[in-house]
């Protein structure tokens, strides 16, 4: 099964995401409990209001970036109902963690807003990647349709070439 692409979201949006949504979030580590592989991330961007989310880092430990105060980018799936989720508090099950020290968070926040405006102008929701993935059967049908269209186009072009070859040109 293919891993779904992760939606680029802020910490508050990750905390409010649907169960099993795949997300990518930037955050600063405010606490790390190595005994149970839990990290709490806080939104480092200007204007964030103490937004926090818990992250299960079992799949990415040990990692040198897992220190209080470190700026990291996490890609993972939101777990609202399953093991690890605490009541109504969601938990992100990290599948990748990247140190982001040195990143200009003001510029990052600005770029994220510009990206969202662009996606909106193209009638794309910034969470479009959270929508249902095409099934393998649907993907196969789309592939078959594309191949048939290409074959028909090729056949039509070949017939046009053959008709041109049969034409007789009379010069006076």
PDB file of C-alpha atoms in Angstrom:
ATOM      1  CA  UNK A   1       0.000   0.000   0.000  1.00  0.00           C
ATOM      2  CA  UNK A   2       1.356   3.399  -0.975  1.00  0.00           C
ATOM      3  CA  UNK A   3       1.954   5.993   1.708  1.00  0.00           C
ATOM      4  CA  UNK A   4      -0.269   9.027   1.106  1.00  0.00           C
ATOM      5  CA  UNK A   5       1.366  12.406   0.517  1.00  0.00           C
ATOM      6  CA  UNK A   6       1.475  14.584   3.613  1.00  0.00           C
ATOM      7  CA  UNK A   7      -0.473  17.834   3.820  1.00  0.00           C
ATOM      8  CA  UNK A   8       1.694  20.782   4.871  1.00  0.00           C
ATOM      9  CA  UNK A   9      -0.027  22.127   7.991  1.00  0.00           C
ATOM     10  CA  UNK A  10       0.586  24.256  11.070  1.00  0.00           C
ATOM     11  CA  UNK A  11       0.631  22.669  14.543  1.00  0.00           C
ATOM     12  CA  UNK A  12      -2.964  23.715  15.371  1.00  0.00           C
ATOM     13  CA  UNK A  13      -4.192  22.239  12.078  1.00  0.00           C
ATOM     14  CA  UNK A  14      -2.347  18.986  12.736  1.00  0.00           C
ATOM     15  CA  UNK A  15      -4.009  18.777  16.138  1.00  0.00           C
ATOM     16  CA  UNK A  16      -7.414  19.250  14.474  1.00  0.00           C
ATOM     17  CA  UNK A  17      -6.806  16.919  11.505  1.00  0.00           C
ATOM     18  CA  UNK A  18      -8.934  13.871  10.793  1.00  0.00           C
ATOM     19  CA  UNK A  19      -7.923  10.477  12.123  1.00  0.00           C
ATOM     20  CA  UNK A  20      -5.249   8.814   9.948  1.00  0.00           C
ATOM     21  CA  UNK A  21      -4.610  12.008   7.952  1.00  0.00           C
ATOM     22  CA  UNK A  22      -1.033  12.262   6.707  1.00  0.00           C
ATOM     23  CA  UNK A  23       0.563  15.566   7.741  1.00  0.00           C
ATOM     24  CA  UNK A  24       3.848  17.460   7.608  1.00  0.00           C
ATOM     25  CA  UNK A  25       4.342  19.942  10.422  1.00  0.00           C
ATOM     26  CA  UNK A  26       7.111  22.259  11.623  1.00  0.00           C
ATOM     27  CA  UNK A  27       7.521  22.603  15.372  1.00  0.00           C
ATOM     28  CA  UNK A  28       9.863  23.326  18.233  1.00  0.00           C
ATOM     29  CA  UNK A  29      10.323  20.551  20.783  1.00  0.00           C
ATOM     30  CA  UNK A  30       9.092  21.717  24.199  1.00  0.00           C
ATOM     31  CA  UNK A  31       9.399  18.330  25.876  1.00  0.00           C
ATOM     32  CA  UNK A  32      10.774  14.882  25.097  1.00  0.00           C
ATOM     33  CA  UNK A  33      10.099  11.733  27.105  1.00  0.00           C
ATOM     34  CA  UNK A  34      12.513   9.079  25.757  1.00  0.00           C
ATOM     35  CA  UNK A  35      11.057   6.387  28.026  1.00  0.00           C
ATOM     36  CA  UNK A  36       7.772   6.448  26.074  1.00  0.00           C
ATOM     37  CA  UNK A  37       9.037   8.026  22.809  1.00  0.00           C
ATOM     38  CA  UNK A  38       6.787  11.086  23.089  1.00  0.00           C
ATOM     39  CA  UNK A  39       7.619  14.613  21.981  1.00  0.00           C
ATOM     40  CA  UNK A  40       5.479  17.707  22.384  1.00  0.00           C
ATOM     41  CA  UNK A  41       5.821  20.202  19.530  1.00  0.00           C
ATOM     42  CA  UNK A  42       4.918  23.866  19.717  1.00  0.00           C
ATOM     43  CA  UNK A  43       4.251  26.065  16.692  1.00  0.00           C
ATOM     44  CA  UNK A  44       7.353  28.281  16.268  1.00  0.00           C
ATOM     45  CA  UNK A  45       5.737  30.671  13.775  1.00  0.00           C
ATOM     46  CA  UNK A  46       4.833  34.248  14.703  1.00  0.00           C
ATOM     47  CA  UNK A  47       1.224  34.624  15.824  1.00  0.00           C
ATOM     48  CA  UNK A  48       0.899  31.052  17.082  1.00  0.00           C
ATOM     49  CA  UNK A  49      -0.987  30.927  20.362  1.00  0.00           C
ATOM     50  CA  UNK A  50       0.680  28.157  22.357  1.00  0.00           C
ATOM     51  CA  UNK A  51      -0.506  25.590  19.812  1.00  0.00           C
ATOM     52  CA  UNK A  52       0.910  22.179  20.677  1.00  0.00           C
ATOM     53  CA  UNK A  53       0.664  18.602  19.453  1.00  0.00           C
ATOM     54  CA  UNK A  54       2.056  15.307  20.725  1.00  0.00           C
ATOM     55  CA  UNK A  55       4.273  13.208  18.458  1.00  0.00           C
ATOM     56  CA  UNK A  56       5.124   9.523  18.840  1.00  0.00           C
ATOM     57  CA  UNK A  57       8.764   9.271  17.679  1.00  0.00           C
ATOM     58  CA  UNK A  58       9.210   5.522  18.195  1.00  0.00           C
ATOM     59  CA  UNK A  59       9.920   4.938  14.476  1.00  0.00           C
ATOM     60  CA  UNK A  60      12.535   7.709  14.244  1.00  0.00           C
ATOM     61  CA  UNK A  61      14.525   7.220  17.465  1.00  0.00           C
ATOM     62  CA  UNK A  62      17.299   7.552  18.314  1.00  0.00           C
ATOM     63  CA  UNK A  63      17.710  10.921  16.634  1.00  0.00           C
ATOM     64  CA  UNK A  64      20.172  13.679  17.531  1.00  0.00           C
ATOM     65  CA  UNK A  65      17.517  16.366  16.924  1.00  0.00           C
ATOM     66  CA  UNK A  66      15.323  15.054  19.757  1.00  0.00           C
ATOM     67  CA  UNK A  67      16.307  17.712  22.268  1.00  0.00           C
ATOM     68  CA  UNK A  68      14.228  20.338  24.013  1.00  0.00           C
ATOM     69  CA  UNK A  69      14.296  23.551  21.971  1.00  0.00           C
ATOM     70  CA  UNK A  70      15.176  21.870  18.650  1.00  0.00           C
ATOM     71  CA  UNK A  71      13.302  22.963  15.540  1.00  0.00           C
ATOM     72  CA  UNK A  72      12.108  19.932  13.555  1.00  0.00           C
ATOM     73  CA  UNK A  73       9.860  18.981  10.666  1.00  0.00           C
ATOM     74  CA  UNK A  74       7.758  15.868  11.239  1.00  0.00           C
ATOM     75  CA  UNK A  75       5.930  13.783   8.655  1.00  0.00           C
ATOM     76  CA  UNK A  76       3.431  11.280   9.980  1.00  0.00           C
ATOM     77  CA  UNK A  77      -0.135  10.169  10.469  1.00  0.00           C
ATOM     78  CA  UNK A  78      -2.606  11.665  12.923  1.00  0.00           C
ATOM     79  CA  UNK A  79      -3.978   9.210  15.468  1.00  0.00           C
ATOM     80  CA  UNK A  80      -7.117  10.451  17.191  1.00  0.00           C
ATOM     81  CA  UNK A  81      -8.835   7.268  18.306  1.00  0.00           C
ATOM     82  CA  UNK A  82      -6.230   4.541  18.465  1.00  0.00           C
ATOM     83  CA  UNK A  83      -3.547   3.556  20.958  1.00  0.00           C
ATOM     84  CA  UNK A  84      -1.458   6.462  22.128  1.00  0.00           C
ATOM     85  CA  UNK A  85      -4.137   9.091  21.622  1.00  0.00           C
ATOM     86  CA  UNK A  86      -5.029  10.602  24.965  1.00  0.00           C
ATOM     87  CA  UNK A  87      -8.731  11.277  25.152  1.00  0.00           C
ATOM     88  CA  UNK A  88      -9.530  13.947  22.604  1.00  0.00           C
ATOM     89  CA  UNK A  89      -5.873  14.932  22.141  1.00  0.00           C
ATOM     90  CA  UNK A  90      -4.499  13.688  18.814  1.00  0.00           C
ATOM     91  CA  UNK A  91      -1.096  12.125  18.430  1.00  0.00           C
ATOM     92  CA  UNK A  92       1.085  12.197  15.313  1.00  0.00           C
ATOM     93  CA  UNK A  93       2.835   8.890  14.619  1.00  0.00           C
ATOM     94  CA  UNK A  94       6.082  10.195  13.055  1.00  0.00           C
ATOM     95  CA  UNK A  95       7.544   8.305  10.086  1.00  0.00           C
ATOM     96  CA  UNK A  96      10.180  10.957   9.377  1.00  0.00           C
ATOM     97  CA  UNK A  97      11.813  13.669  11.447  1.00  0.00           C
ATOM     98  CA  UNK A  98      14.171  16.267   9.975  1.00  0.00           C
ATOM     99  CA  UNK A  99      16.197  18.827  11.957  1.00  0.00           C
ATOM    100  CA  UNK A 100      15.380  22.360  10.760  1.00  0.00           C
ATOM    101  CA  UNK A 101      17.726  24.485  12.882  1.00  0.00           C
ATOM    102  CA  UNK A 102      18.625  27.718  11.123  1.00  0.00           C
ATOM    103  CA  UNK A 103      15.293  27.967   9.293  1.00  0.00           C
ATOM    104  CA  UNK A 104      13.859  31.496   9.246  1.00  0.00           C
ATOM    105  CA  UNK A 105      10.420  30.727  10.737  1.00  0.00           C
ATOM    106  CA  UNK A 106       8.991  34.127   9.756  1.00  0.00           C
ATOM    107  CA  UNK A 107       9.933  33.494   6.140  1.00  0.00           C
ATOM    108  CA  UNK A 108       8.591  29.931   6.416  1.00  0.00           C
ATOM    109  CA  UNK A 109       5.223  31.199   7.724  1.00  0.00           C
ATOM    110  CA  UNK A 110       5.094  33.776   4.926  1.00  0.00           C
ATOM    111  CA  UNK A 111       5.903  31.153   2.269  1.00  0.00           C
ATOM    112  CA  UNK A 112       3.234  28.843   3.685  1.00  0.00           C
ATOM    113  CA  UNK A 113       0.610  31.605   3.402  1.00  0.00           C
ATOM    114  CA  UNK A 114       1.681  32.430  -0.175  1.00  0.00           C
ATOM    115  CA  UNK A 115       1.453  28.727  -1.075  1.00  0.00           C
ATOM    116  CA  UNK A 116      -2.044  28.508   0.386  1.00  0.00           C
ATOM    117  CA  UNK A 117      -3.203  31.596  -1.521  1.00  0.00           C
ATOM    118  CA  UNK A 118      -1.843  30.095  -4.740  1.00  0.00           C
ATOM    119  CA  UNK A 119      -3.576  26.755  -4.129  1.00  0.00           C
ATOM    120  CA  UNK A 120      -6.814  28.592  -3.386  1.00  0.00           C
ATOM    121  CA  UNK A 121      -6.476  30.615  -6.616  1.00  0.00           C
ATOM    122  CA  UNK A 122      -6.161  27.315  -8.489  1.00  0.00           C
ATOM    123  CA  UNK A 123      -9.302  26.009  -6.741  1.00  0.00           C
ATOM    124  CA  UNK A 124      -7.227  23.566  -4.727  1.00  0.00           C
ATOM    125  CA  UNK A 125      -7.762  23.252  -1.014  1.00  0.00           C
ATOM    126  CA  UNK A 126      -4.467  23.147   0.894  1.00  0.00           C
ATOM    127  CA  UNK A 127      -5.687  19.885   2.401  1.00  0.00           C
ATOM    128  CA  UNK A 128      -6.482  18.323  -0.988  1.00  0.00           C
ATOM    129  CA  UNK A 129      -3.991  15.553  -0.255  1.00  0.00           C
ATOM    130  CA  UNK A 130      -6.122  14.437   2.673  1.00  0.00           C
ATOM    131  CA  UNK A 131      -8.900  13.362   0.316  1.00  0.00           C
ATOM    132  CA  UNK A 132      -9.470   9.726  -0.583  1.00  0.00           C
ATOM    133  CA  UNK A 133      -6.716   8.196  -2.688  1.00  0.00           C
ATOM    134  CA  UNK A 134      -7.635   6.556  -5.985  1.00  0.00           C
ATOM    135  CA  UNK A 135      -7.973   2.831  -5.666  1.00  0.00           C
ATOM    136  CA  UNK A 136      -5.645   0.603  -7.653  1.00  0.00           C
ATOM    137  CA  UNK A 137      -8.618  -0.378  -9.823  1.00  0.00           C
ATOM    138  CA  UNK A 138      -9.411   3.274 -10.619  1.00  0.00           C
ATOM    139  CA  UNK A 139      -5.763   3.945 -11.411  1.00  0.00           C
ATOM    140  CA  UNK A 140      -5.693   0.893 -13.723  1.00  0.00           C
ATOM    141  CA  UNK A 141      -8.804   2.067 -15.585  1.00  0.00           C
ATOM    142  CA  UNK A 142      -7.279   5.533 -16.044  1.00  0.00           C
ATOM    143  CA  UNK A 143      -4.057   3.958 -17.387  1.00  0.00           C
ATOM    144  CA  UNK A 144      -6.016   1.755 -19.825  1.00  0.00           C
ATOM    145  CA  UNK A 145      -8.075   4.721 -21.056  1.00  0.00           C
ATOM    146  CA  UNK A 146      -4.906   6.776 -21.624  1.00  0.00           C
ATOM    147  CA  UNK A 147      -3.299   3.920 -23.592  1.00  0.00           C
ATOM    148  CA  UNK A 148      -6.410   3.491 -25.779  1.00  0.00           C
ATOM    149  CA  UNK A 149      -6.485   7.220 -26.492  1.00  0.00           C
ATOM    150  CA  UNK A 150      -2.787   7.214 -27.427  1.00  0.00           C
ATOM    151  CA  UNK A 151      -3.264   4.154 -29.670  1.00  0.00           C
ATOM    152  CA  UNK A 152      -6.244   5.757 -31.445  1.00  0.00           C
ATOM    153  CA  UNK A 153      -4.274   8.975 -31.997  1.00  0.00           C
ATOM    154  CA  UNK A 154      -1.328   7.027 -33.389  1.00  0.00           C
ATOM    155  CA  UNK A 155      -3.595   4.999 -35.698  1.00  0.00           C
ATOM    156  CA  UNK A 156      -5.315   8.163 -36.997  1.00  0.00           C
ATOM    157  CA  UNK A 157      -1.956   9.819 -37.701  1.00  0.00           C
ATOM    158  CA  UNK A 158      -0.774   6.696 -39.562  1.00  0.00           C
ATOM    159  CA  UNK A 159      -3.969   6.633 -41.684  1.00  0.00           C
ATOM    160  CA  UNK A 160      -3.485  10.321 -42.581  1.00  0.00           C
ATOM    161  CA  UNK A 161       0.084   9.579 -43.703  1.00  0.00           C
ATOM    162  CA  UNK A 162      -1.137   6.652 -45.833  1.00  0.00           C
ATOM    163  CA  UNK A 163      -3.827   8.813 -47.471  1.00  0.00           C
ATOM    164  CA  UNK A 164      -1.223  11.454 -48.326  1.00  0.00           C
ATOM    165  CA  UNK A 165       0.994   8.795 -49.915  1.00  0.00           C
ATOM    166  CA  UNK A 166      -1.870   7.621 -52.171  1.00  0.00           C
ATOM    167  CA  UNK A 167      -2.575  11.127 -53.495  1.00  0.00           C
ATOM    168  CA  UNK A 168      -1.418  11.825 -57.032  1.00  0.00           C
ATOM    169  CA  UNK A 169      -0.052  15.237 -57.868  1.00  0.00           C
ATOM    170  CA  UNK A 170      -0.491  16.455 -61.469  1.00  0.00           C
ATOM    171  CA  UNK A 171       1.680  19.341 -62.541  1.00  0.00           C
ATOM    172  CA  UNK A 172       0.899  21.389 -65.705  1.00  0.00           C
TER     173      UNK A 172
END
